[in-house]
mmCIF file of C-alpha atoms and ligand atoms in Angstrom:
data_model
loop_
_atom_site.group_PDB
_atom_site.id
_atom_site.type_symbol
_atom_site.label_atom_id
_atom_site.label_comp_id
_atom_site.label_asym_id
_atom_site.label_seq_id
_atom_site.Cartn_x
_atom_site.Cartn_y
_atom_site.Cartn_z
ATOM 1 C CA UNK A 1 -98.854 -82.636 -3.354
ATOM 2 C CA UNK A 2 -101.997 -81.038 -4.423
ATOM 3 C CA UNK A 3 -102.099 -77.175 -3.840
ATOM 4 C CA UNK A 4 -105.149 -77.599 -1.471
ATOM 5 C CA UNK A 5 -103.359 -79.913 0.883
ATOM 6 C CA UNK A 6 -100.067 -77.569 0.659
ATOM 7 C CA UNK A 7 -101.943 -74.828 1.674
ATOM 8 C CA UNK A 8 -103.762 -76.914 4.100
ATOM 9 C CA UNK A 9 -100.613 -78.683 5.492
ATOM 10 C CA UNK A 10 -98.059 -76.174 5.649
ATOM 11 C CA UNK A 11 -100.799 -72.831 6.519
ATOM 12 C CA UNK A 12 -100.210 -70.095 3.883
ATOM 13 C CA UNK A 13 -102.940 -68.323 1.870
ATOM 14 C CA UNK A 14 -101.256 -68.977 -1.155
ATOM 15 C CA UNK A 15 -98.409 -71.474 -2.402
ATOM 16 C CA UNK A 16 -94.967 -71.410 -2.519
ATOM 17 C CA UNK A 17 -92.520 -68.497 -0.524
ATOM 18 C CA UNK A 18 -93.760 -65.695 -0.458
ATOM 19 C CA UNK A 19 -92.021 -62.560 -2.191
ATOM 20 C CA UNK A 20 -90.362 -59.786 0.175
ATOM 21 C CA UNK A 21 -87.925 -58.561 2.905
ATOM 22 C CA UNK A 22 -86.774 -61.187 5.175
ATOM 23 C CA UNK A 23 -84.528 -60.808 8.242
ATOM 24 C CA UNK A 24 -81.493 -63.383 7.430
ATOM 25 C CA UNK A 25 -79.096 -61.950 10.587
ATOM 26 C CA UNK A 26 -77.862 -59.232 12.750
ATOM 27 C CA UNK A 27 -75.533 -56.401 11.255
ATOM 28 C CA UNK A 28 -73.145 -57.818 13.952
ATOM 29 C CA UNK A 29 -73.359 -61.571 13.302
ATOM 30 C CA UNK A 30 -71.374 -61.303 9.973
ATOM 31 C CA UNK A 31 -68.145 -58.826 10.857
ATOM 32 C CA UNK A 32 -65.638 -57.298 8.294
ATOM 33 C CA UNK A 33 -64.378 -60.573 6.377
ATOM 34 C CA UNK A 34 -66.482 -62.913 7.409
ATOM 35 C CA UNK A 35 -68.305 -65.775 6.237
ATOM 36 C CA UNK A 36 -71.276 -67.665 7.411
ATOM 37 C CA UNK A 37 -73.739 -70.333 5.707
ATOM 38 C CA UNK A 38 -77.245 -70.228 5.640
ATOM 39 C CA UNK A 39 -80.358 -71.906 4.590
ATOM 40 C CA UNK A 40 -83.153 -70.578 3.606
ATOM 41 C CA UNK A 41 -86.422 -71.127 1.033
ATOM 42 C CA UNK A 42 -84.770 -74.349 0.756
ATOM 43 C CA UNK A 43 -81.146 -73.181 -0.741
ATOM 44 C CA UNK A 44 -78.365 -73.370 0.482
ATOM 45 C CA UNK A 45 -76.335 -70.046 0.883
ATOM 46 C CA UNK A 46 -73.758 -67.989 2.081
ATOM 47 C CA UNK A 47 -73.218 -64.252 3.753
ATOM 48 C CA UNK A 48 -70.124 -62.667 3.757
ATOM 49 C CA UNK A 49 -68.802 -58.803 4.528
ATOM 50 C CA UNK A 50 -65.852 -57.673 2.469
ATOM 51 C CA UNK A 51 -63.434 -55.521 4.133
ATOM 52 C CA UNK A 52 -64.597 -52.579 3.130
ATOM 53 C CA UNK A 53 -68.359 -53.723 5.042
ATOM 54 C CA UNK A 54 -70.056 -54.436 2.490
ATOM 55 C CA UNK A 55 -72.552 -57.278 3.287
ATOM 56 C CA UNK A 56 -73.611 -59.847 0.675
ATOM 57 C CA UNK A 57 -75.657 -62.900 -0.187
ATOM 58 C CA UNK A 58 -75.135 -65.470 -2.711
ATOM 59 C CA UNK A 59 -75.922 -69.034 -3.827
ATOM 60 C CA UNK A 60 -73.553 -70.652 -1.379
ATOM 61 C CA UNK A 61 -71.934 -73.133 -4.537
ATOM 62 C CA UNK A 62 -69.224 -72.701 -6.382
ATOM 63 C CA UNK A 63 -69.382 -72.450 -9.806
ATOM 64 C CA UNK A 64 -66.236 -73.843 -10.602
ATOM 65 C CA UNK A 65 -66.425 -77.506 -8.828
ATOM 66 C CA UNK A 66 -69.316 -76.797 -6.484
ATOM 67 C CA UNK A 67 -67.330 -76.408 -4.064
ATOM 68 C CA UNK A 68 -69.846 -75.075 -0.999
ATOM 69 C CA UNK A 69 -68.077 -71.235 -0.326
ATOM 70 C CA UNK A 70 -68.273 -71.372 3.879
ATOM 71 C CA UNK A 71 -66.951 -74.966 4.228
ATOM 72 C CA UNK A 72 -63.183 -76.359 3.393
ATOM 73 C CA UNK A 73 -60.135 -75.022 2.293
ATOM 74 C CA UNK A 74 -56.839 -75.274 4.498
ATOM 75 C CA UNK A 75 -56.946 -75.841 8.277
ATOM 76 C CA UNK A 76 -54.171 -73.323 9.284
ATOM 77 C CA UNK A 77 -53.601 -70.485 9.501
ATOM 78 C CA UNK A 78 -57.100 -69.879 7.427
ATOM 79 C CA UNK A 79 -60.585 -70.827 8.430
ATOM 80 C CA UNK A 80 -63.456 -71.693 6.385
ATOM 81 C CA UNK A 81 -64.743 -69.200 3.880
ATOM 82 C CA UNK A 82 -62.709 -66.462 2.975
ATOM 83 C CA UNK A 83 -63.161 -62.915 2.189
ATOM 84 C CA UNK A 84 -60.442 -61.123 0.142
ATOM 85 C CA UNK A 85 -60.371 -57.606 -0.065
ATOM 86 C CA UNK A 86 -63.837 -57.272 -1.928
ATOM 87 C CA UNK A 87 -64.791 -60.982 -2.867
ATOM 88 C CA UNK A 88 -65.640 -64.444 -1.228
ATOM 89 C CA UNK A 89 -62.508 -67.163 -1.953
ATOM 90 C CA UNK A 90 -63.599 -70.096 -2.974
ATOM 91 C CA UNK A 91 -61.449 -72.542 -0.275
ATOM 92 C CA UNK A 92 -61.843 -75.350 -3.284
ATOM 93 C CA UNK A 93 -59.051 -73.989 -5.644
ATOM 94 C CA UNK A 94 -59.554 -70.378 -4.725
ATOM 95 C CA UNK A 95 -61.849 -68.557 -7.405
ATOM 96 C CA UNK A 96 -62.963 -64.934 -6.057
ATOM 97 C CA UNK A 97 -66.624 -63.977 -6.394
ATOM 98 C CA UNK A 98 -67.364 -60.207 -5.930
ATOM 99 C CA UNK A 99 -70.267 -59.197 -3.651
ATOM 100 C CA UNK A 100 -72.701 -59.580 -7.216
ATOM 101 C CA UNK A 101 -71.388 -63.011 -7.624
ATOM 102 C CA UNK A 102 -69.098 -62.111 -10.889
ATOM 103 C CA UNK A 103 -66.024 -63.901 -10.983
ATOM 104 C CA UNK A 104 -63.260 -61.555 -10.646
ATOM 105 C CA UNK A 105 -60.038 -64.139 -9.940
ATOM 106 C CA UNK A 106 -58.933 -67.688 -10.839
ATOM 107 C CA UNK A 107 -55.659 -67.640 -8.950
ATOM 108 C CA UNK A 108 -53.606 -69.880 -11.689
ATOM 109 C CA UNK A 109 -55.304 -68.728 -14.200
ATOM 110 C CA UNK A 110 -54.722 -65.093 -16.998
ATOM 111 C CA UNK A 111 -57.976 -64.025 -16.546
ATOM 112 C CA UNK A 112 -61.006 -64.453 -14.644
ATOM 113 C CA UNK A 113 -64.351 -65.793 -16.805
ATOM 114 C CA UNK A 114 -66.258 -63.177 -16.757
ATOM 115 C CA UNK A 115 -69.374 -65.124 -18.264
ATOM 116 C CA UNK A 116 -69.415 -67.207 -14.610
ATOM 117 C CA UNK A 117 -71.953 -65.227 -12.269
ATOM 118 C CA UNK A 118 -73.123 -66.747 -8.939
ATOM 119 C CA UNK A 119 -76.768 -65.857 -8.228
ATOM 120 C CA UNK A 120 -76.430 -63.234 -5.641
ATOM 121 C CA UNK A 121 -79.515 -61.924 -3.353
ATOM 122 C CA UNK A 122 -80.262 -58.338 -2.932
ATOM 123 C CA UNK A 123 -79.475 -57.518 0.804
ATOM 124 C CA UNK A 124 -80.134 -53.983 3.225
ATOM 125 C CA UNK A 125 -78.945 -53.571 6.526
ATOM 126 C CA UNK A 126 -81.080 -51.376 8.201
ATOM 127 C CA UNK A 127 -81.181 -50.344 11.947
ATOM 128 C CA UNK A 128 -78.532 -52.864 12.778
ATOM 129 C CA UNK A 129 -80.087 -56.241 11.138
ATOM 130 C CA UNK A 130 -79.808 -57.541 8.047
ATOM 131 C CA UNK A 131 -82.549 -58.103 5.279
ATOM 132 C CA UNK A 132 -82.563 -60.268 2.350
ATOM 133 C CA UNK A 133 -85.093 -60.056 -0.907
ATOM 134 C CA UNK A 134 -86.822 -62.636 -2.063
ATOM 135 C CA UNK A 135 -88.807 -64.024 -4.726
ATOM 136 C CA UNK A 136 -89.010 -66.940 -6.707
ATOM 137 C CA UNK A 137 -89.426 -65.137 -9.634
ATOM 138 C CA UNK A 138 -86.163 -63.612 -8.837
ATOM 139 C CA UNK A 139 -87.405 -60.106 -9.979
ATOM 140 C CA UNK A 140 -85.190 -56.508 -8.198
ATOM 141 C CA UNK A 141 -87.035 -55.353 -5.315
ATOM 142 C CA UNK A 142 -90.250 -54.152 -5.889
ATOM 143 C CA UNK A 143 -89.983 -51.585 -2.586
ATOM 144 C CA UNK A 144 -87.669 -50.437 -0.189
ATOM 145 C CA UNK A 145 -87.609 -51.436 3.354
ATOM 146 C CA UNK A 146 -89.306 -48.182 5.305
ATOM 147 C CA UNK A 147 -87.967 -45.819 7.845
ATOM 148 C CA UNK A 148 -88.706 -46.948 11.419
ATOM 149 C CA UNK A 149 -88.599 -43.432 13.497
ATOM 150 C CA UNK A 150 -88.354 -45.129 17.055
ATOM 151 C CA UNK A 151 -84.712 -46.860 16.188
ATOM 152 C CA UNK A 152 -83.494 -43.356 15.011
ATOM 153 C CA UNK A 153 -84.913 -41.469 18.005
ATOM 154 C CA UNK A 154 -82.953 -39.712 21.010
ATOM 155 C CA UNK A 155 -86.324 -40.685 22.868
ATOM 156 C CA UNK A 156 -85.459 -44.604 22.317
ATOM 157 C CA UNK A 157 -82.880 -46.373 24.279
ATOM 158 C CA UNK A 158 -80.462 -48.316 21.333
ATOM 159 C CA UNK A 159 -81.072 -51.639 20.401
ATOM 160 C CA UNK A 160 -77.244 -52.261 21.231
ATOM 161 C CA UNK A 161 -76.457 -51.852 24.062
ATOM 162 C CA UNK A 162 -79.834 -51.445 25.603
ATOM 163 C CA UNK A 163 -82.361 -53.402 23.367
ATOM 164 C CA UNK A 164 -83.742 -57.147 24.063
ATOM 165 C CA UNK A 165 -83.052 -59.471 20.774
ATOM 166 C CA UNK A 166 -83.770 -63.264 20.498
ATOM 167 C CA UNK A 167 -83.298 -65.792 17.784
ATOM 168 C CA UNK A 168 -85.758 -68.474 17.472
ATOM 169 C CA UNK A 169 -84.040 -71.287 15.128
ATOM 170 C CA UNK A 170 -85.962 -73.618 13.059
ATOM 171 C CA UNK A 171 -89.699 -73.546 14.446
ATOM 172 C CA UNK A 172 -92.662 -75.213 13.086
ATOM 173 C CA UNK A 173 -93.905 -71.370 12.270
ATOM 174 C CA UNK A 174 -94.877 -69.508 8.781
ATOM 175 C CA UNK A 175 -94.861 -65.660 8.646
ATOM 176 C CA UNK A 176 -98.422 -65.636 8.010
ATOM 177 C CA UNK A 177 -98.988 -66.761 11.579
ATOM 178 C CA UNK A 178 -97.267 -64.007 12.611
ATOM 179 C CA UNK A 179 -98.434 -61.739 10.264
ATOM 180 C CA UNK A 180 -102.416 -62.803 11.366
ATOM 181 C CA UNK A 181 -101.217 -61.984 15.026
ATOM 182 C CA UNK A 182 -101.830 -58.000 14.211
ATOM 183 C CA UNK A 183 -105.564 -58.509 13.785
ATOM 184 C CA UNK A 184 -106.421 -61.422 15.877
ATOM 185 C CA UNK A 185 -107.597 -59.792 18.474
ATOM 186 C CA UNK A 186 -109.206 -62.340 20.266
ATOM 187 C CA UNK A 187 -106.358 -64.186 21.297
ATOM 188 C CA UNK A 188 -105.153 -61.186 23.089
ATOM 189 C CA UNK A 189 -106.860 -61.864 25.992
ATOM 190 C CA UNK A 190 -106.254 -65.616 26.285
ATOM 191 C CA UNK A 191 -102.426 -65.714 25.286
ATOM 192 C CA UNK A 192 -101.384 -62.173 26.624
ATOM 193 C CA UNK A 193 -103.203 -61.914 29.517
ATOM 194 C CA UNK A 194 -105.474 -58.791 28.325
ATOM 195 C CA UNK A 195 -108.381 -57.710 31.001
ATOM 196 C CA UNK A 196 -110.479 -56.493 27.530
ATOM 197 C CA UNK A 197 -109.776 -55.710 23.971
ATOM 198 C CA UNK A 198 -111.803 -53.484 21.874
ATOM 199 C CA UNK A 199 -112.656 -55.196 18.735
ATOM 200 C CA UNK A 200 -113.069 -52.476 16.475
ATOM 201 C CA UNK A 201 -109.001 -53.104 14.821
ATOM 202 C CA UNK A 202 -108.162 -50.261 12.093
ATOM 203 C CA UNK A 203 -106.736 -52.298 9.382
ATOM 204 C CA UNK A 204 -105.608 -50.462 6.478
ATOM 205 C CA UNK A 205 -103.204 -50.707 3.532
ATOM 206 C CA UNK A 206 -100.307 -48.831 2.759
ATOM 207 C CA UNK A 207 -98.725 -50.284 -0.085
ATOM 208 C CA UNK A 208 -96.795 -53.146 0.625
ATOM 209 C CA UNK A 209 -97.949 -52.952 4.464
ATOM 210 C CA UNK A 210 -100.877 -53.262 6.918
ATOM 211 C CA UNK A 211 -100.897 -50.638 9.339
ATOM 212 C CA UNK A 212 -103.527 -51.838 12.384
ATOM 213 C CA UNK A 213 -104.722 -49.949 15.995
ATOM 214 C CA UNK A 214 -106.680 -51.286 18.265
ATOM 215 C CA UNK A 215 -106.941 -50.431 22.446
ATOM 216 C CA UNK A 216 -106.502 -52.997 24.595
ATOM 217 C CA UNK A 217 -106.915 -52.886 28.722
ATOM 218 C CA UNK A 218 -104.424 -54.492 30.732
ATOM 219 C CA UNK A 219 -102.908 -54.932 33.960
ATOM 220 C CA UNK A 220 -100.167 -53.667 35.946
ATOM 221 C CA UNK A 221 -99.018 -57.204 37.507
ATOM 222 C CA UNK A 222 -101.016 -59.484 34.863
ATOM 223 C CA UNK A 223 -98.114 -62.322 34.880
ATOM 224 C CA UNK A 224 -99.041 -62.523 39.068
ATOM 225 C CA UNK A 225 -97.028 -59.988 39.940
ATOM 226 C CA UNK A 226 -97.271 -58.329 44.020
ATOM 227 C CA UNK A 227 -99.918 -56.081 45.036
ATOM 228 C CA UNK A 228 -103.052 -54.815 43.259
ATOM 229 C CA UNK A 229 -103.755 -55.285 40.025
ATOM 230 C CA UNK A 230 -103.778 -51.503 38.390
ATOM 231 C CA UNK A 231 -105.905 -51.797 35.173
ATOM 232 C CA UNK A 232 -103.880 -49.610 32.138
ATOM 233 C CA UNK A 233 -105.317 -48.608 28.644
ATOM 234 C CA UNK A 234 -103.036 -49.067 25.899
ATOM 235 C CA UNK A 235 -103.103 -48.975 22.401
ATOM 236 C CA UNK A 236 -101.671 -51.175 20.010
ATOM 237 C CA UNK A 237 -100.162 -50.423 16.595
ATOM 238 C CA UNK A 238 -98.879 -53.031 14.328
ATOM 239 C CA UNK A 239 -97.145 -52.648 10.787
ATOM 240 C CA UNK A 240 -96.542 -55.409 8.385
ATOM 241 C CA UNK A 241 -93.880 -54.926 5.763
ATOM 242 C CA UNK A 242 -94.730 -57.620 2.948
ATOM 243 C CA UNK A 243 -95.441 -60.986 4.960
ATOM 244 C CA UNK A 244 -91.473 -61.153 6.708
ATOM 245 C CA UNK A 245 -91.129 -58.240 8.631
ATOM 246 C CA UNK A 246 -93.799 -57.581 11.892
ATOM 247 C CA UNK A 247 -93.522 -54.516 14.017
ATOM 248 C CA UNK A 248 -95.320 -54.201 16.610
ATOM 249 C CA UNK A 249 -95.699 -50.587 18.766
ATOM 250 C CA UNK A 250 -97.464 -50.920 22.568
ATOM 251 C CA UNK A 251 -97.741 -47.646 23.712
ATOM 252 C CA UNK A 252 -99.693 -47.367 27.653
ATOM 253 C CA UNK A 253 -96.959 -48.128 30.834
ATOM 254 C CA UNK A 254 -94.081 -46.924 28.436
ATOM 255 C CA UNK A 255 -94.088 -46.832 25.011
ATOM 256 C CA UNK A 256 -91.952 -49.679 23.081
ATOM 257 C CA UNK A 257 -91.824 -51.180 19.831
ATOM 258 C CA UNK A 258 -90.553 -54.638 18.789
ATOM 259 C CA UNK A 259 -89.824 -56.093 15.322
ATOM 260 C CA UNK A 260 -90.292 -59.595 14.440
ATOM 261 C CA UNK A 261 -89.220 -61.202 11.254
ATOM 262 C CA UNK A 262 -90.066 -64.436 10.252
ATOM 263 C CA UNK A 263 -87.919 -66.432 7.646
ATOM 264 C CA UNK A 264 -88.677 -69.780 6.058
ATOM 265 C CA UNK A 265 -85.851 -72.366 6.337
ATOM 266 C CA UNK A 266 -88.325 -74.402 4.290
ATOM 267 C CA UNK A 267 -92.371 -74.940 3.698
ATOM 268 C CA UNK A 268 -92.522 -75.541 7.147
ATOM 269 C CA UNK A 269 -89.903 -74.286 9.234
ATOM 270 C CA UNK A 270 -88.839 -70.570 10.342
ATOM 271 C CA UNK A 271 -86.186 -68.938 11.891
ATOM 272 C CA UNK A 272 -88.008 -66.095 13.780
ATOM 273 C CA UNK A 273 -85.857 -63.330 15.066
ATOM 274 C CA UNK A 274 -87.434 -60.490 17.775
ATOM 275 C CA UNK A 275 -85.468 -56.863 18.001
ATOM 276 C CA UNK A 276 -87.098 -55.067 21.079
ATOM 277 C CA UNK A 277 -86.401 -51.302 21.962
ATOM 278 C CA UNK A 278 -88.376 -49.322 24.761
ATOM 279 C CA UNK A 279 -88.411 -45.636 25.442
ATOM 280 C CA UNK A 280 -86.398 -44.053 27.621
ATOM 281 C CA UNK A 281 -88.241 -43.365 31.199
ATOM 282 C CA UNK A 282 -87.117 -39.261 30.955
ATOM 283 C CA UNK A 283 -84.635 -37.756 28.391
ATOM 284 C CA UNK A 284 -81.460 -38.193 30.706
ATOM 285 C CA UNK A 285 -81.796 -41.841 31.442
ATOM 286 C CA UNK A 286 -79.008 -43.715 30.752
ATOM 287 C CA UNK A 287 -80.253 -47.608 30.466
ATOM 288 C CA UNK A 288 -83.655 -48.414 30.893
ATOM 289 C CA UNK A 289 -85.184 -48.308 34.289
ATOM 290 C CA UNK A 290 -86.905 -51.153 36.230
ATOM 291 C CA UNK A 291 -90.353 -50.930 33.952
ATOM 292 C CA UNK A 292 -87.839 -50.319 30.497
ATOM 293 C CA UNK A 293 -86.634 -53.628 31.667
ATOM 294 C CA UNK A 294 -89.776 -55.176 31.913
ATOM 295 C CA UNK A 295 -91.270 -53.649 28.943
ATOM 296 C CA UNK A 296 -88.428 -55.024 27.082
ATOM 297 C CA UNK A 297 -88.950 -58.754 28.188
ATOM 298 C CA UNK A 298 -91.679 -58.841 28.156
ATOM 299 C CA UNK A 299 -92.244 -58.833 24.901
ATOM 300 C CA UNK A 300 -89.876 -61.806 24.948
ATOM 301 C CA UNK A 301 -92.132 -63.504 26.594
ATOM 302 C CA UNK A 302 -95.517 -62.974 24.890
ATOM 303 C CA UNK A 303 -93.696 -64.180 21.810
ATOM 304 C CA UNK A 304 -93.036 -67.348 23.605
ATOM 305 C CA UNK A 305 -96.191 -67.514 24.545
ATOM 306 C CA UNK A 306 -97.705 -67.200 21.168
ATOM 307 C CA UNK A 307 -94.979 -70.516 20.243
ATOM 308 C CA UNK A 308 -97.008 -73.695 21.209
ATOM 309 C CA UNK A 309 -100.148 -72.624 19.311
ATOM 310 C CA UNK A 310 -98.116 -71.470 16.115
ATOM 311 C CA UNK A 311 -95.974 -74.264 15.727
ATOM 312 C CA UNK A 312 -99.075 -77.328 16.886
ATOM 313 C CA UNK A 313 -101.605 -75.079 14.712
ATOM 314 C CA UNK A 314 -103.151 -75.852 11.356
ATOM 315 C CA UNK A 315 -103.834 -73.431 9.154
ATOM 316 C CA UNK A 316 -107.701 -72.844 8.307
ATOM 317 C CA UNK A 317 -107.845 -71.600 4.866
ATOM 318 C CA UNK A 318 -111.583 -70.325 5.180
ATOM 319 C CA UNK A 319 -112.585 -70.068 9.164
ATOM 320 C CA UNK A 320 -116.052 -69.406 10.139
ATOM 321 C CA UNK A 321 -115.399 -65.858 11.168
ATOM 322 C CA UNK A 322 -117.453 -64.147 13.500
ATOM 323 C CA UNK A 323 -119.017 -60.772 12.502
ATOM 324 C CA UNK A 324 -116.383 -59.164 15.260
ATOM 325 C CA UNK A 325 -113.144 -59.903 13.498
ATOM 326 C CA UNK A 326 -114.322 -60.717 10.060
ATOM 327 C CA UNK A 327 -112.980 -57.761 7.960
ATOM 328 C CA UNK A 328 -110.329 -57.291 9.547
ATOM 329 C CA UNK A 329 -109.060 -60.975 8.589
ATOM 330 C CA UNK A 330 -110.641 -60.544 5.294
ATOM 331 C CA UNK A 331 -108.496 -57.634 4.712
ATOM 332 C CA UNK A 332 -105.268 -58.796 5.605
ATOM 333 C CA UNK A 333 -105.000 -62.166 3.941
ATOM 334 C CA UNK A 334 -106.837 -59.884 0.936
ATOM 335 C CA UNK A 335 -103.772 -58.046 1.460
ATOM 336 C CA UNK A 336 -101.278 -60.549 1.982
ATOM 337 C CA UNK A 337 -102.201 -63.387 -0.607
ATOM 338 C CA UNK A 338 -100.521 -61.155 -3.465
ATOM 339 C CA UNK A 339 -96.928 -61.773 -1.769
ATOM 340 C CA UNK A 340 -97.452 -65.647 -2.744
ATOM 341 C CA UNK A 341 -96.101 -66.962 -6.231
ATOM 342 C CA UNK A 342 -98.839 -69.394 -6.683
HETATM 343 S S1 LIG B 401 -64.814 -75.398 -6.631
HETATM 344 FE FE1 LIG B 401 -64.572 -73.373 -6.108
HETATM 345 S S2 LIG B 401 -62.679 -72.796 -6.901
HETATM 346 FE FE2 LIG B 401 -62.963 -74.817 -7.566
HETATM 347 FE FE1 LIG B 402 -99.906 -63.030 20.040
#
């Protein structure tokens, strides 16, 4: 396919996946010894804690016979995949792979062969999810994930037990439609239900991330809630790690941030996985309150409500931007083209 058409077609700014952090799982979806396939960027691969809890990513084939390492092996008293002690056991003829894909075992065998290495992904687990590198290139991480105050605050309820989080699986989404949610302010009012937005965004760069700000005026009981509608100011502050990773802070009825990342399956699918904390209503509550609640579903929702335009959309390479939200477009996908290989 000509590059034009596979930007045109599959809506990125530039071609091929783009490099960075990607959300792959929850810290609690992959337990001490466990194993669990995956696919993403188009490969096939495989996540597995040892039982010490370290978490790890490789190429999800064995090396030996290609033997697939989360599928097979005996049917009793074992189940697929195996972790032993600090490696993933093949459950072909049971080779052990440590968590940087050396081989450290053949089980009939003197020695293991130390010149077999299964490609193995750098990984961070960080406030309870899971984060995989990428890039094509297959170059070390070229920055760290950051620090996200809110999940380490006393002022926060958890994410577990008192957080909202939602998997989308396989949706016709790329993370640059999410990505191009923090400056498109215009939608805000026709998707989210907005009274006004001010379209003066802040859009700046921070190394690998966009911070952005804008205000935005809403309503108590927008979704046709009872009684009056009470009009609120809020603000909005959105942070984009690499193209992957989307937080988004609302502060105005009570402050609460969410964190979105977006992972390609494959040039046109996504898994898209939403983390959601709110703050607590005064320094003693327990679980959030009636509005925590809401705050904390609500975001739910106006992800879902984003969903039938991002996955029906095609992506405009050049749109005919109006003077209101021109640089602040301009800026990100400025900002953001430099995460694509091609
Ligand atoms: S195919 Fe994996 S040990 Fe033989
Ligand atoms: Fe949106």
């Amino acid at each position: 396919m000509l590059q034009q058409q596979y930007h045109e077609k599959f809506g990125s700014v530039g071609e091929g996946y783009p490099t960075g952090w990607f959300q792959i799982a929850w810290s609690d979806d992959v337990g001490p010894g466990e194993v669990k396939p995956l696919h993403y960027f188009d490969q096939d691969l495989v996540v597995f804690r040892t039982e010490s809890g370290k978490v790890a990513v490789l190429n999800a084939h064995c090396l030996h016979m290609g033997g697939h390492l989360a599928f097979g092996g005996s049917r009793s008293p074992r189940r697929s995949g195996s972790v032993v002690g600090e490696c993933i056991e093949c459950p072909w003829h049971g080779w052990q792979w440590d968590t940087n894909g050396c081989n450290a075992l053949i089980p009939y065998s003197k020695r293991p062969n130390s010149a077999q290495r299964i490609p193995s992904w750098p990984v961070r687990e960080i406030y309870g999810m899971i984060l995989l590198w990428h890039d094509q290139a297959g170059s070390a991480p070229g920055w760290e994930p950051r620090q996200i105050p809110e999940f380490e605050s006393d002022d926060y309820h958890p994410v577990d037990p008192h957080g909202a989080r939602q998997v989308w699986r396989d949706r016709h989404v790329q993370p640059q439609f999410v990505a191009e949610n923090h400056v498109d302010i215009a939608h805000v009012k026709f998707v989210h239900g907005a009274e006004d937005v001010a379209y003066d965004a802040h859009v700046e760069v921070d190394g690998p991330c966009v911070l952005s700000s804008w205000k935005i005026l809403y309503s108590t009981n927008r979704r046709g809630g009872e009684g009056e509608r009470q009009p609120i100011e809020g603000t909005f502050r959105g942070e984009i790690w690499g193209v992957g990773i989307i937080i988004n802070r609302m502060y105005g009825i009570r402050d609460n941030l969410n964190l979105i990342g977006v992972t390609p399956i494959n040039p046109e699918h996504s898994d898209i996985f939403m983390t959601n904390i709110v703050m607590k209503g005064s320094p003693d509550e327990v679980e959030p309150d009636v509005i925590g609640k809401k705050m904390l579903h609500n975001q739910l929702d106006e992800l879902e409500s984003d969903l039938p335009t991002w996955e029906n959309m095609r992506f405009v390479p050049r749109p005919p931007y109006p003077p209101e939200e021109s640089s602040a477009f301009r800026k990100l996908r400025a900002h953001l083209r430099q995460f694509y290989p091609g």
